[in-house]
PDB file of C-alpha atoms in Angstrom:
ATOM      1  CA  UNK A 586      28.755 270.485 120.434  1.00 48.00           C
ATOM      2  CA  UNK A 587      31.203 271.494 117.750  1.00 51.00           C
ATOM      3  CA  UNK A 588      30.640 273.609 114.645  1.00 52.00           C
ATOM      4  CA  UNK A 589      30.256 270.503 112.492  1.00 56.00           C
ATOM      5  CA  UNK A 590      26.611 270.032 113.534  1.00 56.00           C
ATOM      6  CA  UNK A 591      25.981 273.699 112.780  1.00 61.00           C
ATOM      7  CA  UNK A 592      27.404 273.419 109.273  1.00 66.00           C
ATOM      8  CA  UNK A 593      25.512 270.231 108.442  1.00 84.00           C
ATOM      9  CA  UNK A 594      22.077 271.498 109.392  1.00 93.00           C
ATOM     10  CA  UNK A 595      20.173 272.607 106.311  1.00 95.00           C
ATOM     11  CA  UNK A 596      16.532 273.166 105.437  1.00 94.00           C
ATOM     12  CA  UNK A 597      15.644 273.153 101.738  1.00 92.00           C
ATOM     13  CA  UNK A 598      11.847 273.215 102.021  1.00 88.00           C
ATOM     14  CA  UNK A 599      11.199 269.855 100.390  1.00 83.00           C
ATOM     15  CA  UNK A 600       8.449 268.292 102.500  1.00 79.00           C
ATOM     16  CA  UNK A 601       6.830 267.856 105.908  1.00 78.00           C
ATOM     17  CA  UNK A 602       9.304 265.234 107.107  1.00 82.00           C
ATOM     18  CA  UNK A 603      12.288 267.427 106.299  1.00 89.00           C
ATOM     19  CA  UNK A 604      10.573 270.340 108.075  1.00 89.00           C
ATOM     20  CA  UNK A 605       9.874 268.356 111.243  1.00 88.00           C
ATOM     21  CA  UNK A 606      13.380 266.864 111.286  1.00 91.00           C
ATOM     22  CA  UNK A 607      14.894 270.317 110.833  1.00 94.00           C
ATOM     23  CA  UNK A 608      12.869 271.754 113.713  1.00 94.00           C
ATOM     24  CA  UNK A 609      13.860 268.860 115.992  1.00 95.00           C
ATOM     25  CA  UNK A 610      17.561 269.158 115.097  1.00 95.00           C
ATOM     26  CA  UNK A 611      17.489 272.935 115.528  1.00 96.00           C
ATOM     27  CA  UNK A 612      15.929 272.604 118.975  1.00 95.00           C
ATOM     28  CA  UNK A 613      18.678 270.174 120.016  1.00 95.00           C
ATOM     29  CA  UNK A 614      21.375 272.580 118.867  1.00 95.00           C
ATOM     30  CA  UNK A 615      19.682 275.499 120.651  1.00 95.00           C
ATOM     31  CA  UNK A 616      19.467 273.432 123.845  1.00 96.00           C
ATOM     32  CA  UNK A 617      23.119 272.399 123.601  1.00 95.00           C
ATOM     33  CA  UNK A 618      24.043 276.077 123.250  1.00 95.00           C
ATOM     34  CA  UNK A 619      21.820 277.108 126.177  1.00 96.00           C
ATOM     35  CA  UNK A 620      19.709 279.188 123.768  1.00 95.00           C
ATOM     36  CA  UNK A 621      16.451 277.205 123.759  1.00 92.00           C
ATOM     37  CA  UNK A 622      14.588 280.148 125.346  1.00 94.00           C
ATOM     38  CA  UNK A 623      16.227 282.807 123.158  1.00 96.00           C
ATOM     39  CA  UNK A 624      13.520 283.266 120.528  1.00 95.00           C
ATOM     40  CA  UNK A 625      15.527 285.652 118.344  1.00 96.00           C
ATOM     41  CA  UNK A 626      18.778 283.635 118.507  1.00 97.00           C
ATOM     42  CA  UNK A 627      16.998 280.463 117.366  1.00 97.00           C
ATOM     43  CA  UNK A 628      15.229 282.332 114.542  1.00 97.00           C
ATOM     44  CA  UNK A 629      18.497 283.924 113.419  1.00 97.00           C
ATOM     45  CA  UNK A 630      20.283 280.572 113.515  1.00 96.00           C
ATOM     46  CA  UNK A 631      17.438 278.924 111.575  1.00 96.00           C
ATOM     47  CA  UNK A 632      17.830 281.579 108.879  1.00 96.00           C
ATOM     48  CA  UNK A 633      21.488 280.588 108.384  1.00 96.00           C
ATOM     49  CA  UNK A 634      20.329 277.034 107.616  1.00 96.00           C
ATOM     50  CA  UNK A 635      17.839 277.951 104.892  1.00 96.00           C
ATOM     51  CA  UNK A 636      18.646 277.072 101.277  1.00 94.00           C
ATOM     52  CA  UNK A 637      16.936 276.449  97.943  1.00 92.00           C
ATOM     53  CA  UNK A 638      13.128 276.849  98.054  1.00 91.00           C
ATOM     54  CA  UNK A 639      13.136 277.420 101.815  1.00 93.00           C
ATOM     55  CA  UNK A 640      15.475 280.397 101.461  1.00 95.00           C
ATOM     56  CA  UNK A 641      13.217 281.968  98.831  1.00 95.00           C
ATOM     57  CA  UNK A 642      10.187 281.357 101.052  1.00 94.00           C
ATOM     58  CA  UNK A 643      11.971 282.742 104.145  1.00 95.00           C
ATOM     59  CA  UNK A 644      13.070 285.857 102.240  1.00 95.00           C
ATOM     60  CA  UNK A 645       9.437 286.711 101.515  1.00 96.00           C
ATOM     61  CA  UNK A 646       8.396 286.574 105.185  1.00 95.00           C
ATOM     62  CA  UNK A 647       7.929 289.792 107.089  1.00 95.00           C
ATOM     63  CA  UNK A 648      10.644 290.817 109.543  1.00 96.00           C
ATOM     64  CA  UNK A 649       8.544 290.000 112.601  1.00 97.00           C
ATOM     65  CA  UNK A 650       8.259 286.344 111.522  1.00 96.00           C
ATOM     66  CA  UNK A 651      11.919 286.177 110.452  1.00 97.00           C
ATOM     67  CA  UNK A 652      13.017 287.451 113.869  1.00 96.00           C
ATOM     68  CA  UNK A 653      10.911 285.176 116.088  1.00 96.00           C
ATOM     69  CA  UNK A 654      11.474 281.419 116.334  1.00 96.00           C
ATOM     70  CA  UNK A 655       7.940 280.956 117.681  1.00 95.00           C
ATOM     71  CA  UNK A 656       6.417 282.696 114.648  1.00 95.00           C
ATOM     72  CA  UNK A 657       8.911 281.202 112.192  1.00 96.00           C
ATOM     73  CA  UNK A 658       8.277 277.658 113.453  1.00 93.00           C
ATOM     74  CA  UNK A 659       4.507 278.176 113.083  1.00 89.00           C
ATOM     75  CA  UNK A 660       5.001 279.558 109.568  1.00 91.00           C
ATOM     76  CA  UNK A 661       7.249 276.637 108.613  1.00 92.00           C
ATOM     77  CA  UNK A 662       4.764 274.048 109.827  1.00 86.00           C
ATOM     78  CA  UNK A 663       1.951 275.876 108.075  1.00 81.00           C
ATOM     79  CA  UNK A 664       3.899 276.092 104.797  1.00 83.00           C
ATOM     80  CA  UNK A 665       5.605 272.699 104.787  1.00 82.00           C
ATOM     81  CA  UNK A 666       3.786 270.618 107.382  1.00 73.00           C
ATOM     82  CA  UNK A 667       0.947 269.462 105.167  1.00 76.00           C
ATOM     83  CA  UNK A 668       2.619 269.200 101.776  1.00 80.00           C
ATOM     84  CA  UNK A 669       1.788 266.029  99.887  1.00 87.00           C
ATOM     85  CA  UNK A 670       4.069 264.896  97.077  1.00 86.00           C
ATOM     86  CA  UNK A 671       2.655 261.424  96.460  1.00 88.00           C
ATOM     87  CA  UNK A 672       5.513 259.466  97.942  1.00 84.00           C
ATOM     88  CA  UNK A 673       3.655 256.660  99.690  1.00 89.00           C
ATOM     89  CA  UNK A 674       0.401 255.380 101.098  1.00 91.00           C
ATOM     90  CA  UNK A 675       1.505 256.340 104.591  1.00 90.00           C
ATOM     91  CA  UNK A 676       2.183 259.901 103.385  1.00 88.00           C
ATOM     92  CA  UNK A 677      -1.294 259.969 101.786  1.00 92.00           C
ATOM     93  CA  UNK A 678      -2.923 258.906 105.053  1.00 92.00           C
ATOM     94  CA  UNK A 679      -0.984 261.530 107.005  1.00 88.00           C
ATOM     95  CA  UNK A 680      -2.003 264.140 104.455  1.00 90.00           C
ATOM     96  CA  UNK A 681      -5.712 263.264 104.730  1.00 93.00           C
ATOM     97  CA  UNK A 682      -5.465 263.426 108.535  1.00 91.00           C
ATOM     98  CA  UNK A 683      -3.622 266.768 108.321  1.00 88.00           C
ATOM     99  CA  UNK A 684      -6.343 268.221 106.093  1.00 92.00           C
ATOM    100  CA  UNK A 685      -9.018 267.075 108.556  1.00 91.00           C
ATOM    101  CA  UNK A 686      -7.019 268.515 111.458  1.00 89.00           C
ATOM    102  CA  UNK A 687      -6.589 271.880 109.720  1.00 87.00           C
ATOM    103  CA  UNK A 688     -10.267 272.033 108.724  1.00 91.00           C
ATOM    104  CA  UNK A 689     -11.299 271.295 112.319  1.00 90.00           C
ATOM    105  CA  UNK A 690      -8.846 273.860 113.710  1.00 87.00           C
ATOM    106  CA  UNK A 691     -10.214 276.514 111.349  1.00 89.00           C
ATOM    107  CA  UNK A 692     -13.863 275.629 112.062  1.00 94.00           C
ATOM    108  CA  UNK A 693     -14.278 274.499 108.437  1.00 93.00           C
ATOM    109  CA  UNK A 694     -14.939 270.760 108.957  1.00 92.00           C
ATOM    110  CA  UNK A 695     -18.182 270.892 106.957  1.00 94.00           C
ATOM    111  CA  UNK A 696     -17.004 273.429 104.381  1.00 96.00           C
ATOM    112  CA  UNK A 697     -16.214 271.322 101.321  1.00 95.00           C
ATOM    113  CA  UNK A 698     -15.072 274.295  99.234  1.00 96.00           C
ATOM    114  CA  UNK A 699     -12.607 275.480 101.887  1.00 94.00           C
ATOM    115  CA  UNK A 700     -11.296 271.945 102.488  1.00 95.00           C
ATOM    116  CA  UNK A 701     -10.729 271.351  98.771  1.00 95.00           C
ATOM    117  CA  UNK A 702      -8.974 274.718  98.382  1.00 93.00           C
ATOM    118  CA  UNK A 703      -6.709 273.952 101.347  1.00 92.00           C
ATOM    119  CA  UNK A 704      -5.919 270.443 100.085  1.00 93.00           C
ATOM    120  CA  UNK A 705      -5.117 271.806  96.607  1.00 93.00           C
ATOM    121  CA  UNK A 706      -2.671 274.296  98.102  1.00 88.00           C
ATOM    122  CA  UNK A 707      -0.765 271.445  99.772  1.00 88.00           C
ATOM    123  CA  UNK A 708      -0.236 269.276  96.678  1.00 91.00           C
ATOM    124  CA  UNK A 709       3.184 269.177  95.085  1.00 85.00           C
ATOM    125  CA  UNK A 710       5.192 267.123  92.607  1.00 87.00           C
ATOM    126  CA  UNK A 711       3.693 263.836  91.464  1.00 92.00           C
ATOM    127  CA  UNK A 712       0.558 264.344  93.566  1.00 93.00           C
ATOM    128  CA  UNK A 713      -0.133 267.716  91.945  1.00 93.00           C
ATOM    129  CA  UNK A 714       0.251 266.201  88.461  1.00 94.00           C
ATOM    130  CA  UNK A 715      -2.091 263.342  89.398  1.00 95.00           C
ATOM    131  CA  UNK A 716      -4.642 265.786  90.857  1.00 95.00           C
ATOM    132  CA  UNK A 717      -4.609 267.944  87.712  1.00 95.00           C
ATOM    133  CA  UNK A 718      -5.799 265.014  85.586  1.00 96.00           C
ATOM    134  CA  UNK A 719      -8.736 264.106  87.835  1.00 96.00           C
ATOM    135  CA  UNK A 720     -12.278 264.816  86.675  1.00 96.00           C
ATOM    136  CA  UNK A 721     -13.863 268.006  88.006  1.00 95.00           C
ATOM    137  CA  UNK A 722     -16.368 266.125  90.199  1.00 96.00           C
ATOM    138  CA  UNK A 723     -13.551 264.422  92.118  1.00 96.00           C
ATOM    139  CA  UNK A 724     -11.504 267.636  92.341  1.00 96.00           C
ATOM    140  CA  UNK A 725     -14.528 269.479  93.750  1.00 96.00           C
ATOM    141  CA  UNK A 726     -15.611 266.966  96.411  1.00 97.00           C
ATOM    142  CA  UNK A 727     -13.402 266.310  99.447  1.00 96.00           C
ATOM    143  CA  UNK A 728     -14.966 262.903 100.171  1.00 96.00           C
ATOM    144  CA  UNK A 729     -14.296 261.724  96.607  1.00 97.00           C
ATOM    145  CA  UNK A 730     -10.840 263.294  96.557  1.00 97.00           C
ATOM    146  CA  UNK A 731      -9.696 261.612  99.756  1.00 95.00           C
ATOM    147  CA  UNK A 732     -10.958 258.262  98.471  1.00 96.00           C
ATOM    148  CA  UNK A 733      -9.118 258.794  95.178  1.00 96.00           C
ATOM    149  CA  UNK A 734      -5.927 259.747  97.056  1.00 95.00           C
ATOM    150  CA  UNK A 735      -5.991 256.618  99.177  1.00 95.00           C
ATOM    151  CA  UNK A 736      -6.652 254.401  96.145  1.00 95.00           C
ATOM    152  CA  UNK A 737      -3.941 256.101  94.054  1.00 95.00           C
ATOM    153  CA  UNK A 738      -1.408 255.900  96.896  1.00 94.00           C
ATOM    154  CA  UNK A 739      -2.072 252.603  98.730  1.00 93.00           C
ATOM    155  CA  UNK A 740       0.008 251.360 101.648  1.00 88.00           C
ATOM    156  CA  UNK A 741       2.672 248.868 100.680  1.00 82.00           C
ATOM    157  CA  UNK A 742       1.593 246.624 103.522  1.00 67.00           C
ATOM    158  CA  UNK A 743      -2.152 246.739 102.834  1.00 55.00           C
ATOM    159  CA  UNK A 744      -3.677 243.848 104.734  1.00 51.00           C
ATOM    160  CA  UNK A 745      -7.146 245.247 105.362  1.00 47.00           C
ATOM    161  CA  UNK A 746     -10.346 244.828 103.374  1.00 47.00           C
ATOM    162  CA  UNK A 747     -10.329 245.849  99.732  1.00 49.00           C
ATOM    163  CA  UNK A 748     -11.952 249.185  98.914  1.00 49.00           C
ATOM    164  CA  UNK A 749     -14.881 249.215  96.529  1.00 47.00           C
TER     165      UNK A 749
END
């Protein structure tokens, strides 16, 4: 593997897809270099690929997270893995599933207030603007919010029954 792949790899912190693609590409480079088990090398290399919002975010992390690929990867997925920008119906469905997954993992499945707060923290761009104009009842109820999300951001290939 030549230096070209190294120079082209960049993480700007835009969304979950970019984050996952970056992690996958980084792992391939680490494997090609025989460094896939070198936690610090991978973390240091990842740092050289950070730019824009991701660089600002990375700079605020503590040194332990910056120096460990295992911790950095977890932090990246936590920060960027569940972001919802309102791009598509498929993205909306993935976001709803990610919120459920996180709530279950945290033991908060039945905690509406926690779930709403987590979902709010993941909204960005167009989705955040849309959310801000919702009525307070919808913003405060996860069941209503998920329904509103899926109506606002339908799948392009919707072939199922119409929602009422």
